[in-house]
Amino acid sequence: MYYLTIKNLGIEKCIDKNIEDIYEDGQYYSYLPDLFFVKNRIVKSIKIKCVEIPGPVFNATVYSD
Amino acid sequence: MKPISFFSLFIVGIVIIFSCTTLKRYNSIEETGTNNTLAGIDLFGFRLSDSKPENGNKTLWDLSADAQSQFIKILNTRYPDNEEFFEAMSFEYLKEDEPLFPDSYINKDLRMIFSVFKQRDYGNRNNLSGIELSPADRIEYLKIMLSIPDDSGVRFTGWNMFTTEYGTMDIADVSFSRSLEIDASGLISSDKKESGGELSTGGKSSASSREDQEIKYRYIKLNGRISNNEIEMEEEGTREIDLTGNIMADISLEFERFPELITYFIGLKDSAGKFNEPERIIMQYSEVIIPRMEKVKDTVFADLKMDYVYRNVIKGENTFPEWDDRIKYYRGSVSKTVPLFTSNDYIPDFYCIGNEKDSEGRNIIKMGAAFKKEYSLIFRTYKDASAFREWLADHFNRNGNRNKTVNIGGYTLKFINEELTDEIYKKLPGFSIIPCYW
């Protein structure tokens, strides 16, 4: 499983997960979910955009279990 | 005496009268130097508070003078009692409902108090600056710049106030008299108030003058500039105004935005004060905007710089007036890093229910929704979190709820990767109300 996470105010949370690594720069995601995730291995760091606040780009990390 | 020499004397006399009685900034000036040790600046006070937008409420005092007069007559008729009448004058009209809680936590008001000081080691040439200082010295010009790093996650948005203790002042009368002697063939006596004079030929001449100057309101020049990450304040003093002292600046600032979901529960207890069953509880979500900052910075720092012009009196320091001073200007510059605000000032005071924080992050109760979506259970206040925790404890203490999950409004309570039951709740140590961010 692949987990897409973002970090704010010291809290890292998973906003999406998928059995395949579908995550790429520039994709839009909702930042509201807080899913359970496992951070065994860092796959990559990407820059994604927020559905709730369009415009700015946020750093995100993709983990796999 | 020839007419030509009389005319020359007359011209010389007029020139002397006006040159000696007109206020001067200084008597003479030496070449400007550079010295960075003569003055300094500190940011000794700061306060970050929630920005409150102005409401549209109107009071009696927002009306025109005529309308005020009419309104007061009406109030006087309607409220004959003195106390009620005075209360009525403070009424607000066209009131808008104020929201109980804000939806945005990114706008703040920052009040800063700068303290500008100068060296006061008077009469001692062996001081730090290597310059002989006197009580007549003053800082004549200041430029203060405060800048925050581009990646600080915050920007300046507005300037509300910039005040110094010399913003407006009344220095009343400045009166002085002086006398001087000149070697010229003439006698000049002048009184400026009479705007006339006598002139006669003679040997040794003397002149005396008296000036009364009234300056009712004297302003120092205040300029301010603001950009996304820098504010600049300029202050220029006039005669006898030393710019040492405190400067207060009120700035509005805005953090970058990040969305968060806040949960409310309605109906945790019934009208008799008993805890309700989950199906009678209504859960509501509210989306709020909080500051975006990957890591919580304990303190946000800014670069503070001050450029100044220092007026050093080399001669004439024993008199209050400045026109007789022999002076030298020094340019200087000081800079330092100052704390602007701390994490407690900008982190929203939200609460969760879960395990105590550790290096791996927080473990908190979440709400599981359809399509395997989960959301943090975040409460706006400690009181809200405490009320739900009480309800949860009561719920799990009921015999009928053993090993059952908790479902409220189509959501299931989850903890880590499991649905929350009384077994998990009671088994885990330190299950308490914890701050959401740290």
Coordinates of C-alpha atoms in Angstrom, one line a residue:
Chain A
M1 CA 0.0 0.0 0.0
Y2 CA 1.2 3.6 -0.8
Y3 CA 0.3 6.4 1.5
L4 CA 0.3 10.1 0.6
T5 CA 1.0 12.3 3.6
I6 CA 1.3 16.0 4.3
K7 CA 2.6 17.8 7.4
N8 CA 1.2 20.9 9.1
L9 CA 1.9 22.4 12.5
G10 CA 4.1 19.4 13.4
I11 CA 1.4 16.8 12.6
E12 CA 1.9 14.4 9.7
K13 CA -1.3 12.9 8.3
C14 CA -2.2 10.6 5.5
I15 CA -4.7 12.1 3.1
D16 CA -4.9 9.3 0.5
K17 CA -3.8 5.7 0.1
N18 CA -3.7 3.4 -2.8
I19 CA -2.4 -0.1 -3.6
E20 CA -0.3 1.4 -6.4
D21 CA 1.9 4.5 -6.5
I22 CA -0.3 6.8 -8.4
Y23 CA 1.0 10.0 -6.9
E24 CA 2.6 12.7 -9.0
D25 CA 3.4 16.4 -8.8
G26 CA 0.6 18.9 -9.3
Q27 CA -2.3 16.5 -8.4
Y28 CA -5.2 17.9 -6.3
Y29 CA -6.2 16.2 -3.1
S30 CA -8.5 17.1 -0.2
Y31 CA -6.4 17.8 2.9
L32 CA -9.2 17.0 5.3
P33 CA -9.0 13.2 5.7
D34 CA -6.7 11.7 8.3
L35 CA -6.2 8.1 7.4
F36 CA -4.2 5.4 9.2
F37 CA -0.8 5.0 7.6
V38 CA 2.4 3.1 7.9
K39 CA 5.7 4.8 7.2
N40 CA 8.1 1.9 6.6
R41 CA 9.7 3.4 3.6
I42 CA 9.8 6.8 2.0
V43 CA 9.0 6.4 -1.7
K44 CA 9.3 10.0 -2.9
S45 CA 8.6 13.6 -2.1
I46 CA 6.2 15.4 -4.4
K47 CA 4.4 18.8 -4.6
I48 CA 0.6 18.6 -4.6
K49 CA -2.3 21.1 -4.5
C50 CA -5.2 21.4 -2.2
V51 CA -8.8 21.1 -3.2
E52 CA -10.0 23.3 -0.3
I53 CA -7.4 26.1 -0.9
P54 CA -6.6 26.2 -4.6
G55 CA -3.4 27.9 -5.5
P56 CA -0.5 27.2 -3.3
V57 CA 1.6 24.1 -3.7
F58 CA 2.3 21.8 -0.6
N59 CA 5.1 19.4 0.0
A60 CA 3.9 15.9 0.4
T61 CA 5.6 12.5 1.0
V62 CA 4.7 9.1 -0.3
Y63 CA 5.3 6.2 2.0
S64 CA 4.9 2.5 1.4
D65 CA 4.4 -0.3 4.0
Chain B
M1 CA 29.2 111.2 6.4
K2 CA 28.7 110.4 2.8
P3 CA 25.4 109.1 1.7
I4 CA 27.0 106.0 0.2
S5 CA 28.7 104.9 3.5
F6 CA 25.5 105.5 5.4
F7 CA 23.7 103.3 3.0
S8 CA 26.4 100.6 3.4
L9 CA 26.0 100.7 7.1
F10 CA 22.3 100.5 6.8
I11 CA 22.6 97.4 4.6
V12 CA 25.1 95.8 7.0
G13 CA 22.9 96.5 9.9
I14 CA 19.9 94.9 8.3
V15 CA 21.9 91.9 7.4
I16 CA 23.2 91.5 10.9
I17 CA 19.8 92.0 12.5
F18 CA 18.2 89.3 10.4
S19 CA 21.1 86.9 10.4
C20 CA 21.4 87.1 14.2
T21 CA 17.7 87.0 15.1
T22 CA 16.5 84.4 12.7
L23 CA 16.4 80.9 14.3
K24 CA 19.1 78.7 12.9
R25 CA 19.5 75.0 13.1
Y26 CA 23.1 75.3 14.1
N27 CA 26.0 77.7 14.2
S28 CA 28.5 75.7 12.2
I29 CA 28.9 72.1 11.1
E30 CA 31.8 69.7 10.7
E31 CA 32.1 67.0 8.1
T32 CA 29.8 64.1 8.7
G33 CA 31.2 60.9 10.2
T34 CA 30.2 57.3 10.7
N35 CA 29.7 55.7 14.1
N36 CA 27.6 52.6 14.8
T37 CA 27.9 52.7 18.6
L38 CA 26.0 55.9 19.4
A39 CA 22.5 54.5 19.4
G40 CA 20.7 51.2 19.6
I41 CA 17.3 49.6 19.4
D42 CA 15.4 46.8 21.1
L43 CA 12.1 45.2 20.6
F44 CA 11.1 44.9 24.2
G45 CA 7.5 44.2 23.9
F46 CA 5.2 42.3 21.4
R47 CA 1.8 40.8 21.5
L48 CA 0.0 38.8 18.9
S49 CA -3.8 38.7 19.2
D50 CA -6.7 37.5 17.1
S51 CA -7.7 40.0 14.5
K52 CA -11.2 41.2 15.1
P53 CA -12.9 42.6 12.0
E54 CA -14.8 45.8 12.5
N55 CA -18.5 45.3 13.0
G56 CA -21.0 47.5 11.2
N57 CA -22.7 48.6 14.4
K58 CA -23.5 52.3 14.7
T59 CA -23.7 54.5 17.8
L60 CA -25.1 57.9 18.5
W61 CA -21.6 59.3 18.0
D62 CA -21.4 58.1 14.4
L63 CA -24.1 60.5 13.4
S64 CA -23.6 64.1 12.2
A65 CA -23.7 66.9 14.7
D66 CA -27.3 67.9 13.8
A67 CA -28.5 64.3 13.9
Q68 CA -26.8 63.8 17.3
S69 CA -28.5 66.8 18.7
Q70 CA -31.9 65.6 17.5
F71 CA -31.2 62.1 18.7
I72 CA -30.2 63.3 22.1
K73 CA -33.5 65.2 22.4
I74 CA -35.4 62.1 21.5
L75 CA -33.5 60.0 24.0
N76 CA -34.1 62.6 26.7
T77 CA -37.8 62.4 26.1
R78 CA -37.9 58.6 25.9
Y79 CA -35.6 58.1 28.9
P80 CA -36.3 60.8 31.5
D81 CA -34.4 58.9 34.2
N82 CA -30.7 60.1 34.3
E83 CA -29.2 56.7 34.5
E84 CA -31.3 55.3 31.7
F85 CA -30.6 58.3 29.6
F86 CA -26.8 57.9 29.9
E87 CA -27.1 54.2 29.1
A88 CA -29.2 55.0 26.0
M89 CA -26.4 57.2 24.7
S90 CA -24.2 54.2 24.5
F91 CA -26.7 52.0 22.6
E92 CA -25.6 50.4 19.4
Y93 CA -27.8 50.3 16.4
L94 CA -27.9 48.2 13.2
K95 CA -26.2 45.5 15.1
E96 CA -25.0 42.4 13.3
D97 CA -24.8 39.0 14.9
E98 CA -21.3 38.2 15.8
P99 CA -20.2 34.6 15.2
L100 CA -19.4 32.8 18.4
F101 CA -16.2 31.3 17.0
P102 CA -14.1 32.4 14.0
D103 CA -13.8 30.3 10.9
S104 CA -10.3 31.6 10.3
Y105 CA -7.3 31.5 12.6
I106 CA -4.8 33.0 10.2
N107 CA -5.4 36.8 10.8
K108 CA -3.6 38.3 13.7
D109 CA -2.8 41.7 15.1
L110 CA 0.7 42.3 16.2
R111 CA 1.6 45.1 18.5
M112 CA 5.3 45.8 18.8
I113 CA 7.1 48.3 21.1
F114 CA 10.5 49.4 20.0
S115 CA 12.8 51.1 22.4
V116 CA 15.4 53.5 20.9
F117 CA 18.3 54.5 23.1
K118 CA 21.5 56.4 22.8
Q119 CA 24.8 56.5 24.7
R120 CA 24.8 58.8 27.6
D121 CA 28.4 58.7 28.7
Y122 CA 28.6 62.5 28.7
G123 CA 31.8 64.4 28.8
N124 CA 33.9 61.2 28.6
R125 CA 35.9 60.9 25.5
N126 CA 37.1 57.4 26.5
N127 CA 33.7 55.9 26.0
L128 CA 32.7 53.2 23.5
S129 CA 32.1 55.6 20.7
G130 CA 35.3 57.6 21.1
I131 CA 33.3 60.8 20.8
E132 CA 32.7 63.3 23.5
L133 CA 29.0 63.2 24.1
S134 CA 26.9 65.9 25.7
P135 CA 23.3 66.2 27.0
A136 CA 22.6 68.5 24.0
D137 CA 23.2 65.6 21.6
R138 CA 20.2 64.0 20.0
I139 CA 19.2 61.5 17.5
E140 CA 17.8 63.5 14.6
Y141 CA 16.7 60.8 12.2
L142 CA 15.7 57.2 12.4
K143 CA 14.8 54.5 9.9
I144 CA 13.7 51.2 11.5
M145 CA 13.2 48.2 9.3
L146 CA 11.8 44.9 10.5
S147 CA 11.8 42.0 8.0
I148 CA 10.7 38.4 8.3
P149 CA 12.1 35.6 6.3
D150 CA 10.3 34.7 3.1
D151 CA 9.7 31.1 4.3
S152 CA 8.3 32.2 7.7
G153 CA 4.7 31.3 6.5
V154 CA 3.4 34.7 7.5
R155 CA 3.1 38.1 5.8
F156 CA 2.3 41.7 6.8
T157 CA -1.1 42.8 5.5
G158 CA -1.8 46.1 7.1
W159 CA -0.7 48.9 9.3
N160 CA -3.0 50.1 12.0
M161 CA -1.0 52.5 14.0
F162 CA 2.5 54.0 14.4
T163 CA 2.9 56.1 17.4
T164 CA 5.8 57.8 19.2
E165 CA 5.8 59.9 22.3
Y166 CA 6.4 62.9 20.1
G167 CA 3.6 62.2 17.7
T168 CA 2.0 65.5 18.7
M169 CA 3.4 67.9 21.1
D170 CA 3.0 71.4 22.4
I171 CA 6.3 73.0 23.3
A172 CA 4.7 76.3 24.2
D173 CA 6.9 79.4 24.2
V174 CA 10.5 79.4 23.3
S175 CA 11.9 82.7 24.5
F176 CA 15.4 83.7 24.4
S177 CA 17.5 86.8 24.3
R178 CA 21.0 87.4 23.3
S179 CA 23.3 90.3 22.9
L180 CA 26.3 90.7 20.6
E181 CA 28.9 93.3 19.9
I182 CA 30.1 94.3 16.6
D183 CA 32.9 96.5 15.5
A184 CA 31.1 98.7 13.1
S185 CA 30.3 102.3 12.8
G186 CA 26.8 102.2 13.9
L187 CA 24.4 101.6 16.8
I188 CA 21.7 99.1 16.2
S189 CA 19.0 98.3 18.6
S190 CA 16.3 96.1 17.5
D191 CA 13.3 94.5 19.0
K192 CA 11.7 92.1 16.7
K193 CA 8.3 92.6 18.1
E194 CA 8.4 96.2 17.1
S195 CA 9.8 95.2 13.7
G196 CA 11.7 98.3 13.6
G197 CA 15.0 99.7 14.8
E198 CA 17.2 102.7 15.3
L199 CA 20.4 103.3 13.5
S200 CA 22.9 106.0 14.2
T201 CA 26.5 106.5 13.5
G202 CA 29.0 106.1 16.2
G203 CA 32.1 104.3 17.3
K204 CA 31.8 100.9 18.9
S205 CA 28.4 99.4 18.3
S206 CA 26.3 96.9 20.1
A207 CA 23.2 95.1 19.2
S208 CA 20.7 93.3 21.3
S209 CA 17.7 91.4 20.3
R210 CA 14.9 89.5 21.9
E211 CA 12.8 86.9 20.2
D212 CA 9.6 85.3 21.4
Q213 CA 8.7 82.4 19.4
E214 CA 5.5 80.5 19.8
I215 CA 5.2 77.1 18.2
K216 CA 2.0 75.6 19.2
Y217 CA 2.0 72.2 17.6
R218 CA 5.1 70.6 16.4
Y219 CA 5.1 67.3 14.7
I220 CA 7.9 65.0 14.0
K221 CA 7.8 63.4 10.6
L222 CA 6.6 59.9 10.6
N223 CA 6.6 57.7 7.5
G224 CA 5.7 54.1 7.2
R225 CA 6.0 51.6 4.4
I226 CA 4.9 48.0 4.4
S227 CA 5.4 45.1 2.1
N228 CA 4.7 41.4 2.4
N229 CA 7.7 40.7 4.6
E230 CA 9.0 44.1 5.6
I231 CA 7.9 47.1 7.5
E232 CA 9.8 50.4 7.5
M233 CA 9.4 53.3 9.8
E234 CA 11.0 56.7 9.3
E235 CA 11.1 59.3 12.0
E236 CA 12.6 62.8 11.7
G237 CA 12.8 65.1 14.7
T238 CA 13.0 68.9 14.6
R239 CA 14.8 71.3 16.9
E240 CA 15.4 70.0 20.4
I241 CA 13.5 66.8 19.7
D242 CA 15.5 63.7 20.6
L243 CA 14.1 60.6 19.0
T244 CA 15.2 58.3 21.8
G245 CA 12.2 56.6 23.5
N246 CA 9.5 54.1 22.6
I247 CA 7.8 53.6 19.3
M248 CA 4.7 51.5 19.1
A249 CA 3.5 49.9 15.8
D250 CA 0.3 47.9 15.3
I251 CA 0.6 45.6 12.3
S252 CA -1.9 43.2 10.9
L253 CA -0.5 39.9 9.6
E254 CA -1.8 36.8 7.9
F255 CA -0.5 33.3 7.9
E256 CA -0.5 31.0 5.0
R257 CA -3.7 28.9 4.9
F258 CA -4.4 25.3 5.7
P259 CA -7.8 23.6 6.0
E260 CA -9.0 21.8 9.1
L261 CA -12.2 20.1 10.2
I262 CA -13.7 20.8 13.5
T263 CA -16.4 18.6 15.1
Y264 CA -19.4 19.5 17.2
F265 CA -21.7 17.2 19.0
I266 CA -25.2 18.3 19.8
G267 CA -27.4 16.5 22.3
L268 CA -24.8 14.6 24.4
K269 CA -27.2 14.9 27.3
D270 CA -30.9 15.0 27.4
S271 CA -33.0 17.7 29.1
A272 CA -32.7 15.9 32.5
G273 CA -28.9 15.9 32.2
K274 CA -28.6 12.2 31.4
F275 CA -26.2 11.1 28.7
N276 CA -28.0 10.3 25.5
E277 CA -27.7 7.2 23.3
P278 CA -25.5 7.6 20.1
E279 CA -28.5 7.6 17.8
R280 CA -29.9 10.8 19.5
I281 CA -26.7 12.7 19.1
I282 CA -26.2 15.0 16.2
M283 CA -22.6 15.4 14.8
Q284 CA -21.7 18.5 12.8
Y285 CA -18.5 19.4 11.0
S286 CA -17.1 22.9 10.4
E287 CA -14.3 23.7 8.0
V288 CA -11.9 26.2 9.4
I289 CA -8.6 27.8 8.2
I290 CA -5.5 27.5 10.3
P291 CA -1.9 28.6 9.8
R292 CA 0.1 26.6 7.4
M293 CA 3.5 25.8 8.8
E294 CA 5.1 22.4 8.4
K295 CA 6.9 22.4 11.8
V296 CA 5.8 24.4 14.7
K297 CA 8.3 27.2 15.3
D298 CA 8.7 27.8 19.0
T299 CA 9.6 31.4 18.1
V300 CA 9.3 33.3 14.9
F301 CA 12.2 35.7 14.5
A302 CA 12.6 38.9 12.5
D303 CA 15.6 41.0 11.5
L304 CA 15.5 44.4 13.0
K305 CA 17.7 47.2 11.6
M306 CA 18.0 50.8 12.5
D307 CA 19.8 53.5 10.5
Y308 CA 20.2 56.8 12.4
V309 CA 21.7 60.3 12.1
Y310 CA 23.2 61.5 15.4
R311 CA 23.6 65.2 16.1
N312 CA 26.7 65.6 18.2
V313 CA 27.2 69.1 19.8
I314 CA 30.9 70.0 19.8
K315 CA 30.4 73.5 21.1
G316 CA 27.4 75.3 22.6
E317 CA 26.0 72.4 24.6
N318 CA 25.7 74.6 27.7
T319 CA 22.7 76.4 26.2
F320 CA 19.3 75.0 25.4
P321 CA 18.8 76.8 22.0
E322 CA 20.5 75.0 19.2
W323 CA 21.3 77.9 16.9
D324 CA 24.6 78.5 18.6
D325 CA 25.8 74.9 18.4
R326 CA 28.8 73.7 16.6
I327 CA 27.8 70.3 15.5
K328 CA 28.9 67.2 13.7
Y329 CA 26.5 64.6 12.3
Y330 CA 27.2 60.9 12.6
R331 CA 25.5 58.3 10.5
G332 CA 25.1 54.9 12.1
S333 CA 23.4 51.6 11.6
V334 CA 22.6 48.7 14.0
S335 CA 20.9 45.4 13.4
K336 CA 19.9 42.4 15.4
T337 CA 17.6 39.4 15.3
V338 CA 14.6 39.7 17.5
P339 CA 11.8 37.3 18.6
L340 CA 8.5 38.4 17.0
F341 CA 6.0 35.9 18.5
T342 CA 5.9 32.4 20.0
S343 CA 4.1 29.3 19.0
N344 CA 1.5 29.8 21.7
D345 CA 0.5 33.0 20.0
Y346 CA -0.5 31.5 16.6
I347 CA -1.3 27.8 17.1
P348 CA -5.0 27.3 17.4
D349 CA -6.0 26.0 20.8
F350 CA -7.8 22.8 19.5
Y351 CA -8.1 19.6 21.3
C352 CA -8.3 15.9 20.5
I353 CA -8.9 12.7 22.5
G354 CA -6.2 10.1 22.4
N355 CA -2.9 8.9 23.6
E356 CA -0.2 11.2 24.8
K357 CA 2.0 12.4 22.1
D358 CA 5.2 10.6 21.2
S359 CA 7.9 10.9 18.6
E360 CA 5.9 8.8 16.2
G361 CA 3.0 11.3 16.2
R362 CA -0.4 11.4 17.8
N363 CA -2.9 8.6 18.2
I364 CA -6.3 10.1 18.4
I365 CA -9.9 9.1 18.0
K366 CA -11.1 9.5 14.5
M367 CA -14.4 9.2 12.7
G368 CA -14.6 6.6 10.0
A369 CA -16.9 7.4 7.1
A370 CA -18.0 5.7 3.9
F371 CA -15.5 4.8 1.3
K372 CA -12.9 4.1 4.0
K373 CA -12.5 7.8 4.7
E374 CA -11.4 8.9 8.1
Y375 CA -11.3 12.3 9.8
S376 CA -9.7 13.4 13.0
L377 CA -12.0 14.2 15.8
I378 CA -11.0 17.7 16.6
F379 CA -12.7 19.9 19.1
R380 CA -12.5 23.7 19.1
T381 CA -12.3 24.0 22.9
Y382 CA -11.2 21.9 25.8
K383 CA -14.7 22.1 27.2
D384 CA -16.1 20.5 24.0
A385 CA -13.5 17.7 24.2
S386 CA -14.1 17.1 27.8
A387 CA -17.9 16.9 27.3
F388 CA -17.5 14.2 24.6
R389 CA -14.9 12.3 26.7
E390 CA -17.4 12.2 29.6
W391 CA -20.1 10.9 27.2
L392 CA -17.7 8.3 25.9
A393 CA -16.7 7.1 29.4
D394 CA -20.4 6.8 30.3
H395 CA -21.2 5.0 27.1
F396 CA -18.5 2.4 27.6
N397 CA -19.5 1.9 31.3
R398 CA -22.9 0.7 30.3
N399 CA -23.3 -3.1 30.3
G400 CA -25.1 -3.1 27.1
N401 CA -22.3 -1.5 25.2
R402 CA -19.6 -4.0 25.9
N403 CA -17.5 -4.8 22.8
K404 CA -19.7 -2.7 20.7
T405 CA -18.5 0.0 18.3
V406 CA -19.8 3.6 18.6
N407 CA -21.8 4.9 15.6
I408 CA -22.9 8.5 15.5
G409 CA -24.6 10.0 12.5
G410 CA -23.3 7.4 10.1
Y411 CA -19.7 7.7 11.4
T412 CA -17.9 5.0 13.4
L413 CA -15.4 6.0 16.0
K414 CA -11.9 4.6 15.2
F415 CA -8.6 4.5 17.0
I416 CA -5.4 3.7 15.2
N417 CA -6.6 1.2 12.7
E418 CA -9.4 -0.4 14.7
E419 CA -13.0 0.5 15.5
L420 CA -13.1 1.9 19.0
T421 CA -14.7 -0.4 21.7
D422 CA -14.7 -0.3 25.5
E423 CA -11.9 -2.8 25.5
I424 CA -9.6 -0.6 23.5
Y425 CA -10.7 2.5 25.4
K426 CA -10.0 1.0 28.8
K427 CA -6.9 -0.9 27.9
L428 CA -4.9 2.0 26.5
P429 CA -3.0 4.0 29.1
G430 CA -3.1 7.8 29.1
F431 CA -6.3 8.1 27.0
S432 CA -7.0 11.8 27.6
I433 CA -7.6 15.2 26.1
I434 CA -4.5 16.4 24.3
P435 CA -3.7 19.5 22.3
C436 CA -4.0 18.9 18.6
Y437 CA -0.7 20.6 17.6
W438 CA 2.6 20.9 19.2

